[in-house]
Amino acid sequence: MSVTRHVTAGLAITLVTPWGSEAQRPVSENVLISAELPAVRIAVDSTLTYVGTQSLVLFGRTDAEQHFFVDADGSRLRRMLWVQFEGKRPNDPGTYNYSRYPVMDIGGHPFHHDGRFFEIRMDEERSGSDFRGALEFLQQHGYSLGPDVMRQRLVWLLDDPARNELMIIYFEDLQDRGLALADLEPGGKAAERWDEIADALLSRAVEAMTFSDPPSH
């Protein structure tokens, strides 16, 4: 992978060359443009700052291109929007399956969604996974996430059979919502409110981005 950063008239544009191919999805002025898989334009709210992008091969079977937008208090991340374009390589015959999760329409596209809360333990994250790669990328750029977080994951399956996906994960640090992990665990003071909290988190995730068609050429 090669990463090229251009600055022209005060506008920073980051281009990534993943997997030895030509540069893929550029970001400028907080707008991510994808020409294919899927063809979409994602405008991210200005309260989230674009950090950069990287491309990974997950366990030798899956290609992933990651983009990160953050809201930080110094080095601590209050919020993060992680956009990932992912596709299985020919040596992986499998398909993606999110049938257990509900589907909602976002910008005219069907997204499976699920929410959870957890403690991040980087040393326990599997080496070679997308999340471990994301945490290491953020660390290299001077940021830390968690440890106690909640997140909503949104997944758009792009083909049939489902071998390519657009995954978007929106994180918030629990402390910025006046919560601790123990509050949401069974018996915790906010445990019975988790569905309400998760729904509000989902709304904030959706509000953080706007989908439209990419420019035609």
PDB file of C-alpha atoms in Angstrom:
ATOM      1  CA  MET A   1       0.000   0.000   0.000  1.00  0.00           C
ATOM      2  CA  SER A   2       1.160   3.523  -0.714  1.00  0.00           C
ATOM      3  CA  VAL A   3      -0.387   6.643   0.768  1.00  0.00           C
ATOM      4  CA  THR A   4      -0.095  10.016  -0.953  1.00  0.00           C
ATOM      5  CA  ARG A   5      -1.198  13.272   0.646  1.00  0.00           C
ATOM      6  CA  HIS A   6      -1.595  16.356  -1.539  1.00  0.00           C
ATOM      7  CA  VAL A   7      -2.192  19.900  -0.285  1.00  0.00           C
ATOM      8  CA  THR A   8      -3.503  22.354  -2.872  1.00  0.00           C
ATOM      9  CA  ALA A   9      -4.804  25.833  -2.013  1.00  0.00           C
ATOM     10  CA  GLY A  10      -5.387  24.757   1.566  1.00  0.00           C
ATOM     11  CA  LEU A  11      -7.342  21.634   0.554  1.00  0.00           C
ATOM     12  CA  ALA A  12      -5.900  18.347   1.752  1.00  0.00           C
ATOM     13  CA  ILE A  13      -6.688  15.295  -0.341  1.00  0.00           C
ATOM     14  CA  THR A  14      -5.542  11.853   0.711  1.00  0.00           C
ATOM     15  CA  LEU A  15      -5.261   9.112  -1.881  1.00  0.00           C
ATOM     16  CA  VAL A  16      -4.602   5.471  -1.129  1.00  0.00           C
ATOM     17  CA  THR A  17      -3.098   2.862  -3.380  1.00  0.00           C
ATOM     18  CA  PRO A  18      -4.382  -0.439  -1.926  1.00  0.00           C
ATOM     19  CA  TRP A  19      -3.278  -3.933  -2.883  1.00  0.00           C
ATOM     20  CA  GLY A  20      -0.945  -2.708  -5.627  1.00  0.00           C
ATOM     21  CA  SER A  21      -3.748  -1.142  -7.692  1.00  0.00           C
ATOM     22  CA  GLU A  22      -4.383   2.445  -8.702  1.00  0.00           C
ATOM     23  CA  ALA A  23      -5.513   4.951  -6.089  1.00  0.00           C
ATOM     24  CA  GLN A  24      -8.983   4.202  -4.800  1.00  0.00           C
ATOM     25  CA  ARG A  25     -11.449   6.331  -2.841  1.00  0.00           C
ATOM     26  CA  PRO A  26     -10.442   9.968  -2.233  1.00  0.00           C
ATOM     27  CA  VAL A  27     -11.679  12.247   0.541  1.00  0.00           C
ATOM     28  CA  SER A  28     -11.848  16.021   0.244  1.00  0.00           C
ATOM     29  CA  GLU A  29     -13.659  18.515   2.466  1.00  0.00           C
ATOM     30  CA  ASN A  30     -15.054  15.597   4.518  1.00  0.00           C
ATOM     31  CA  VAL A  31     -16.656  13.982   1.464  1.00  0.00           C
ATOM     32  CA  LEU A  32     -15.682  10.408   0.611  1.00  0.00           C
ATOM     33  CA  ILE A  33     -16.281   9.395  -3.007  1.00  0.00           C
ATOM     34  CA  SER A  34     -16.440   5.760  -4.109  1.00  0.00           C
ATOM     35  CA  ALA A  35     -16.677   5.003  -7.829  1.00  0.00           C
ATOM     36  CA  GLU A  36     -17.686   1.375  -7.344  1.00  0.00           C
ATOM     37  CA  LEU A  37     -18.561  -1.257  -4.753  1.00  0.00           C
ATOM     38  CA  PRO A  38     -20.541   0.818  -4.103  1.00  0.00           C
ATOM     39  CA  ALA A  39     -20.830   3.893  -6.291  1.00  0.00           C
ATOM     40  CA  VAL A  40     -21.659   6.416  -3.584  1.00  0.00           C
ATOM     41  CA  ARG A  41     -20.756   9.800  -2.142  1.00  0.00           C
ATOM     42  CA  ILE A  42     -20.667  10.052   1.666  1.00  0.00           C
ATOM     43  CA  ALA A  43     -20.574  13.526   3.199  1.00  0.00           C
ATOM     44  CA  VAL A  44     -19.517  13.337   6.856  1.00  0.00           C
ATOM     45  CA  ASP A  45     -20.598  15.944   9.401  1.00  0.00           C
ATOM     46  CA  SER A  46     -18.093  18.757   9.910  1.00  0.00           C
ATOM     47  CA  THR A  47     -17.886  18.033  13.651  1.00  0.00           C
ATOM     48  CA  LEU A  48     -15.872  14.936  12.711  1.00  0.00           C
ATOM     49  CA  THR A  49     -12.351  15.468  11.360  1.00  0.00           C
ATOM     50  CA  TYR A  50     -10.843  13.219   8.706  1.00  0.00           C
ATOM     51  CA  VAL A  51      -7.721  11.466  10.007  1.00  0.00           C
ATOM     52  CA  GLY A  52      -6.790   9.313   7.029  1.00  0.00           C
ATOM     53  CA  THR A  53      -7.060   5.932   5.409  1.00  0.00           C
ATOM     54  CA  GLN A  54      -5.333   2.589   5.154  1.00  0.00           C
ATOM     55  CA  SER A  55      -5.779  -0.664   3.256  1.00  0.00           C
ATOM     56  CA  LEU A  56      -5.439  -4.087   4.852  1.00  0.00           C
ATOM     57  CA  VAL A  57      -5.597  -7.726   3.852  1.00  0.00           C
ATOM     58  CA  LEU A  58      -7.499  -9.497   6.628  1.00  0.00           C
ATOM     59  CA  PHE A  59      -6.141 -12.970   7.366  1.00  0.00           C
ATOM     60  CA  GLY A  60      -5.060 -13.347   3.733  1.00  0.00           C
ATOM     61  CA  ARG A  61      -8.672 -13.671   2.568  1.00  0.00           C
ATOM     62  CA  THR A  62     -10.343 -10.269   2.571  1.00  0.00           C
ATOM     63  CA  ASP A  63      -9.420  -6.823   1.233  1.00  0.00           C
ATOM     64  CA  ALA A  64     -10.417  -3.864   3.398  1.00  0.00           C
ATOM     65  CA  GLU A  65     -10.051  -0.126   2.823  1.00  0.00           C
ATOM     66  CA  GLN A  66     -10.588   1.911   6.000  1.00  0.00           C
ATOM     67  CA  HIS A  67     -11.331   5.629   6.463  1.00  0.00           C
ATOM     68  CA  PHE A  68     -11.523   7.381   9.851  1.00  0.00           C
ATOM     69  CA  PHE A  69     -13.324  10.549  10.965  1.00  0.00           C
ATOM     70  CA  VAL A  70     -12.964  11.599  14.611  1.00  0.00           C
ATOM     71  CA  ASP A  71     -14.052  14.055  17.290  1.00  0.00           C
ATOM     72  CA  ALA A  72     -11.234  14.255  19.819  1.00  0.00           C
ATOM     73  CA  ASP A  73     -10.449  15.846  23.163  1.00  0.00           C
ATOM     74  CA  GLY A  74      -6.682  15.987  22.830  1.00  0.00           C
ATOM     75  CA  SER A  75      -5.641  12.404  22.180  1.00  0.00           C
ATOM     76  CA  ARG A  76      -8.862  10.897  23.547  1.00  0.00           C
ATOM     77  CA  LEU A  77     -11.572  10.127  21.031  1.00  0.00           C
ATOM     78  CA  ARG A  78     -15.052  11.216  22.036  1.00  0.00           C
ATOM     79  CA  ARG A  79     -16.624   9.980  18.806  1.00  0.00           C
ATOM     80  CA  MET A  80     -15.444   8.155  15.704  1.00  0.00           C
ATOM     81  CA  LEU A  81     -16.940   7.230  12.349  1.00  0.00           C
ATOM     82  CA  TRP A  82     -15.100   4.344  10.701  1.00  0.00           C
ATOM     83  CA  VAL A  83     -15.972   3.623   7.062  1.00  0.00           C
ATOM     84  CA  GLN A  84     -14.776   0.326   5.599  1.00  0.00           C
ATOM     85  CA  PHE A  85     -15.074  -1.036   2.060  1.00  0.00           C
ATOM     86  CA  GLU A  86     -14.563  -4.775   2.230  1.00  0.00           C
ATOM     87  CA  GLY A  87     -14.541  -7.655  -0.228  1.00  0.00           C
ATOM     88  CA  LYS A  88     -13.632 -11.323  -0.164  1.00  0.00           C
ATOM     89  CA  ARG A  89     -10.725 -12.564  -2.258  1.00  0.00           C
ATOM     90  CA  PRO A  90     -11.092 -15.530  -4.655  1.00  0.00           C
ATOM     91  CA  ASN A  91      -9.381 -17.830  -2.133  1.00  0.00           C
ATOM     92  CA  ASP A  92     -12.285 -17.273   0.294  1.00  0.00           C
ATOM     93  CA  PRO A  93     -15.460 -18.964  -1.003  1.00  0.00           C
ATOM     94  CA  GLY A  94     -17.610 -17.587   1.819  1.00  0.00           C
ATOM     95  CA  THR A  95     -20.275 -14.898   1.871  1.00  0.00           C
ATOM     96  CA  TYR A  96     -21.385 -12.289   4.404  1.00  0.00           C
ATOM     97  CA  ASN A  97     -24.508 -13.000   6.443  1.00  0.00           C
ATOM     98  CA  TYR A  98     -26.201 -10.404   8.643  1.00  0.00           C
ATOM     99  CA  SER A  99     -29.688 -11.917   8.487  1.00  0.00           C
ATOM    100  CA  ARG A 100     -29.984 -11.875  12.284  1.00  0.00           C
ATOM    101  CA  TYR A 101     -29.896  -8.070  12.312  1.00  0.00           C
ATOM    102  CA  PRO A 102     -32.710  -5.682  11.324  1.00  0.00           C
ATOM    103  CA  VAL A 103     -32.519  -3.587   8.162  1.00  0.00           C
ATOM    104  CA  MET A 104     -33.148   0.147   7.845  1.00  0.00           C
ATOM    105  CA  ASP A 105     -33.044   2.550   4.927  1.00  0.00           C
ATOM    106  CA  ILE A 106     -30.241   5.113   5.008  1.00  0.00           C
ATOM    107  CA  GLY A 107     -30.009   7.421   2.034  1.00  0.00           C
ATOM    108  CA  GLY A 108     -31.986   4.986  -0.093  1.00  0.00           C
ATOM    109  CA  HIS A 109     -29.755   2.018   0.752  1.00  0.00           C
ATOM    110  CA  PRO A 110     -30.505  -1.053   2.931  1.00  0.00           C
ATOM    111  CA  PHE A 111     -28.276  -1.259   6.001  1.00  0.00           C
ATOM    112  CA  HIS A 112     -28.271  -4.032   8.590  1.00  0.00           C
ATOM    113  CA  HIS A 113     -27.606  -2.507  12.004  1.00  0.00           C
ATOM    114  CA  ASP A 114     -26.683  -3.612  15.495  1.00  0.00           C
ATOM    115  CA  GLY A 115     -25.534  -1.838  18.639  1.00  0.00           C
ATOM    116  CA  ARG A 116     -23.408  -2.952  21.552  1.00  0.00           C
ATOM    117  CA  PHE A 117     -21.268  -1.672  24.410  1.00  0.00           C
ATOM    118  CA  PHE A 118     -17.947  -3.118  25.493  1.00  0.00           C
ATOM    119  CA  GLU A 119     -14.476  -2.533  26.888  1.00  0.00           C
ATOM    120  CA  ILE A 120     -11.653  -2.185  24.376  1.00  0.00           C
ATOM    121  CA  ARG A 121      -8.577  -4.215  25.236  1.00  0.00           C
ATOM    122  CA  MET A 122      -6.166  -3.701  22.386  1.00  0.00           C
ATOM    123  CA  ASP A 123      -3.755  -6.396  23.525  1.00  0.00           C
ATOM    124  CA  GLU A 124      -6.591  -8.929  23.323  1.00  0.00           C
ATOM    125  CA  GLU A 125      -7.730  -7.929  19.834  1.00  0.00           C
ATOM    126  CA  ARG A 126      -6.783 -10.566  17.292  1.00  0.00           C
ATOM    127  CA  SER A 127      -3.716  -9.659  15.245  1.00  0.00           C
ATOM    128  CA  GLY A 128      -4.673  -9.225  11.597  1.00  0.00           C
ATOM    129  CA  SER A 129      -8.275  -8.237  12.336  1.00  0.00           C
ATOM    130  CA  ASP A 130      -9.831  -5.052  11.012  1.00  0.00           C
ATOM    131  CA  PHE A 131     -10.454  -3.699  14.523  1.00  0.00           C
ATOM    132  CA  ARG A 132      -6.870  -4.335  15.624  1.00  0.00           C
ATOM    133  CA  GLY A 133      -5.710  -2.602  12.461  1.00  0.00           C
ATOM    134  CA  ALA A 134      -8.017   0.340  13.140  1.00  0.00           C
ATOM    135  CA  LEU A 135      -6.791   0.747  16.726  1.00  0.00           C
ATOM    136  CA  GLU A 136      -3.158   0.613  15.623  1.00  0.00           C
ATOM    137  CA  PHE A 137      -3.805   3.211  12.901  1.00  0.00           C
ATOM    138  CA  LEU A 138      -5.421   5.561  15.413  1.00  0.00           C
ATOM    139  CA  GLN A 139      -2.576   5.024  17.870  1.00  0.00           C
ATOM    140  CA  GLN A 140      -0.037   5.885  15.160  1.00  0.00           C
ATOM    141  CA  HIS A 141      -1.901   9.161  14.637  1.00  0.00           C
ATOM    142  CA  GLY A 142      -1.853  10.009  18.343  1.00  0.00           C
ATOM    143  CA  TYR A 143      -5.379   8.922  19.287  1.00  0.00           C
ATOM    144  CA  SER A 144      -6.832   6.425  21.737  1.00  0.00           C
ATOM    145  CA  LEU A 145     -10.345   5.012  21.825  1.00  0.00           C
ATOM    146  CA  GLY A 146     -12.060   3.860  24.992  1.00  0.00           C
ATOM    147  CA  PRO A 147     -11.671   1.747  26.949  1.00  0.00           C
ATOM    148  CA  ASP A 148     -15.439   1.869  27.628  1.00  0.00           C
ATOM    149  CA  VAL A 149     -17.389   2.524  24.431  1.00  0.00           C
ATOM    150  CA  MET A 150     -20.675   1.922  22.682  1.00  0.00           C
ATOM    151  CA  ARG A 151     -21.089   1.574  18.960  1.00  0.00           C
ATOM    152  CA  GLN A 152     -23.559   1.104  16.135  1.00  0.00           C
ATOM    153  CA  ARG A 153     -22.510  -0.995  13.151  1.00  0.00           C
ATOM    154  CA  LEU A 154     -24.188  -0.399   9.787  1.00  0.00           C
ATOM    155  CA  VAL A 155     -23.638  -2.842   6.908  1.00  0.00           C
ATOM    156  CA  TRP A 156     -24.777  -2.561   3.301  1.00  0.00           C
ATOM    157  CA  LEU A 157     -24.368  -5.825   1.352  1.00  0.00           C
ATOM    158  CA  LEU A 158     -23.406  -4.879  -2.184  1.00  0.00           C
ATOM    159  CA  ASP A 159     -23.951  -7.995  -4.277  1.00  0.00           C
ATOM    160  CA  ASP A 160     -25.656 -11.396  -4.411  1.00  0.00           C
ATOM    161  CA  PRO A 161     -24.125 -13.655  -3.296  1.00  0.00           C
ATOM    162  CA  ALA A 162     -22.863 -11.236  -0.651  1.00  0.00           C
ATOM    163  CA  ARG A 163     -19.108 -11.048  -1.150  1.00  0.00           C
ATOM    164  CA  ASN A 164     -18.673  -7.292  -0.854  1.00  0.00           C
ATOM    165  CA  GLU A 165     -19.906  -4.883   1.796  1.00  0.00           C
ATOM    166  CA  LEU A 166     -19.776  -1.309   2.981  1.00  0.00           C
ATOM    167  CA  MET A 167     -19.459  -1.281   6.764  1.00  0.00           C
ATOM    168  CA  ILE A 168     -19.763   1.893   8.825  1.00  0.00           C
ATOM    169  CA  ILE A 169     -19.171   1.818  12.577  1.00  0.00           C
ATOM    170  CA  TYR A 170     -19.975   4.799  14.779  1.00  0.00           C
ATOM    171  CA  PHE A 171     -18.347   4.869  18.237  1.00  0.00           C
ATOM    172  CA  GLU A 172     -18.900   7.034  21.295  1.00  0.00           C
ATOM    173  CA  ASP A 173     -16.945   7.074  24.548  1.00  0.00           C
ATOM    174  CA  LEU A 174     -19.389   6.159  27.314  1.00  0.00           C
ATOM    175  CA  GLN A 175     -18.035   8.781  29.714  1.00  0.00           C
ATOM    176  CA  ASP A 176     -19.194  11.557  27.390  1.00  0.00           C
ATOM    177  CA  ARG A 177     -22.755  10.299  27.885  1.00  0.00           C
ATOM    178  CA  GLY A 178     -22.343  10.146  31.653  1.00  0.00           C
ATOM    179  CA  LEU A 179     -22.124   6.363  31.596  1.00  0.00           C
ATOM    180  CA  ALA A 180     -19.756   3.620  32.658  1.00  0.00           C
ATOM    181  CA  LEU A 181     -19.666   0.064  31.365  1.00  0.00           C
ATOM    182  CA  ALA A 182     -21.026  -1.229  34.678  1.00  0.00           C
ATOM    183  CA  ASP A 183     -24.097   0.997  34.282  1.00  0.00           C
ATOM    184  CA  LEU A 184     -25.187  -0.935  31.186  1.00  0.00           C
ATOM    185  CA  GLU A 185     -24.331  -4.431  32.335  1.00  0.00           C
ATOM    186  CA  PRO A 186     -27.014  -6.616  33.981  1.00  0.00           C
ATOM    187  CA  GLY A 187     -28.081  -5.000  37.236  1.00  0.00           C
ATOM    188  CA  GLY A 188     -26.516  -1.667  36.302  1.00  0.00           C
ATOM    189  CA  LYS A 189     -28.379   1.583  36.847  1.00  0.00           C
ATOM    190  CA  ALA A 190     -28.918   2.098  33.105  1.00  0.00           C
ATOM    191  CA  ALA A 191     -29.267  -1.531  32.013  1.00  0.00           C
ATOM    192  CA  GLU A 192     -33.018  -1.311  31.452  1.00  0.00           C
ATOM    193  CA  ARG A 193     -32.510   1.768  29.282  1.00  0.00           C
ATOM    194  CA  TRP A 194     -30.073   0.138  26.863  1.00  0.00           C
ATOM    195  CA  ASP A 195     -32.594  -0.156  24.013  1.00  0.00           C
ATOM    196  CA  GLU A 196     -33.402   3.547  24.348  1.00  0.00           C
ATOM    197  CA  ILE A 197     -29.707   4.457  24.523  1.00  0.00           C
ATOM    198  CA  ALA A 198     -28.908   2.266  21.509  1.00  0.00           C
ATOM    199  CA  ASP A 199     -31.712   3.838  19.454  1.00  0.00           C
ATOM    200  CA  ALA A 200     -30.412   7.329  20.235  1.00  0.00           C
ATOM    201  CA  LEU A 201     -26.903   6.218  19.302  1.00  0.00           C
ATOM    202  CA  LEU A 202     -28.219   4.888  15.991  1.00  0.00           C
ATOM    203  CA  SER A 203     -29.910   8.208  15.278  1.00  0.00           C
ATOM    204  CA  ARG A 204     -26.672  10.092  15.928  1.00  0.00           C
ATOM    205  CA  ALA A 205     -24.769   7.701  13.672  1.00  0.00           C
ATOM    206  CA  VAL A 206     -27.190   8.242  10.799  1.00  0.00           C
ATOM    207  CA  GLU A 207     -27.218  12.012  11.315  1.00  0.00           C
ATOM    208  CA  ALA A 208     -23.414  12.093  11.053  1.00  0.00           C
ATOM    209  CA  MET A 209     -23.444  11.354   7.313  1.00  0.00           C
ATOM    210  CA  THR A 210     -25.347  12.034   4.115  1.00  0.00           C
ATOM    211  CA  PHE A 211     -25.448   9.709   1.103  1.00  0.00           C
ATOM    212  CA  SER A 212     -25.771  10.763  -2.522  1.00  0.00           C
ATOM    213  CA  ASP A 213     -24.743   9.579  -5.980  1.00  0.00           C
ATOM    214  CA  PRO A 214     -21.115  10.171  -6.960  1.00  0.00           C
ATOM    215  CA  PRO A 215     -20.335  12.666  -9.710  1.00  0.00           C
ATOM    216  CA  SER A 216     -20.655  11.226 -13.207  1.00  0.00           C
ATOM    217  CA  HIS A 217     -17.720  11.284 -15.620  1.00  0.00           C
TER     218      HIS A 217
END
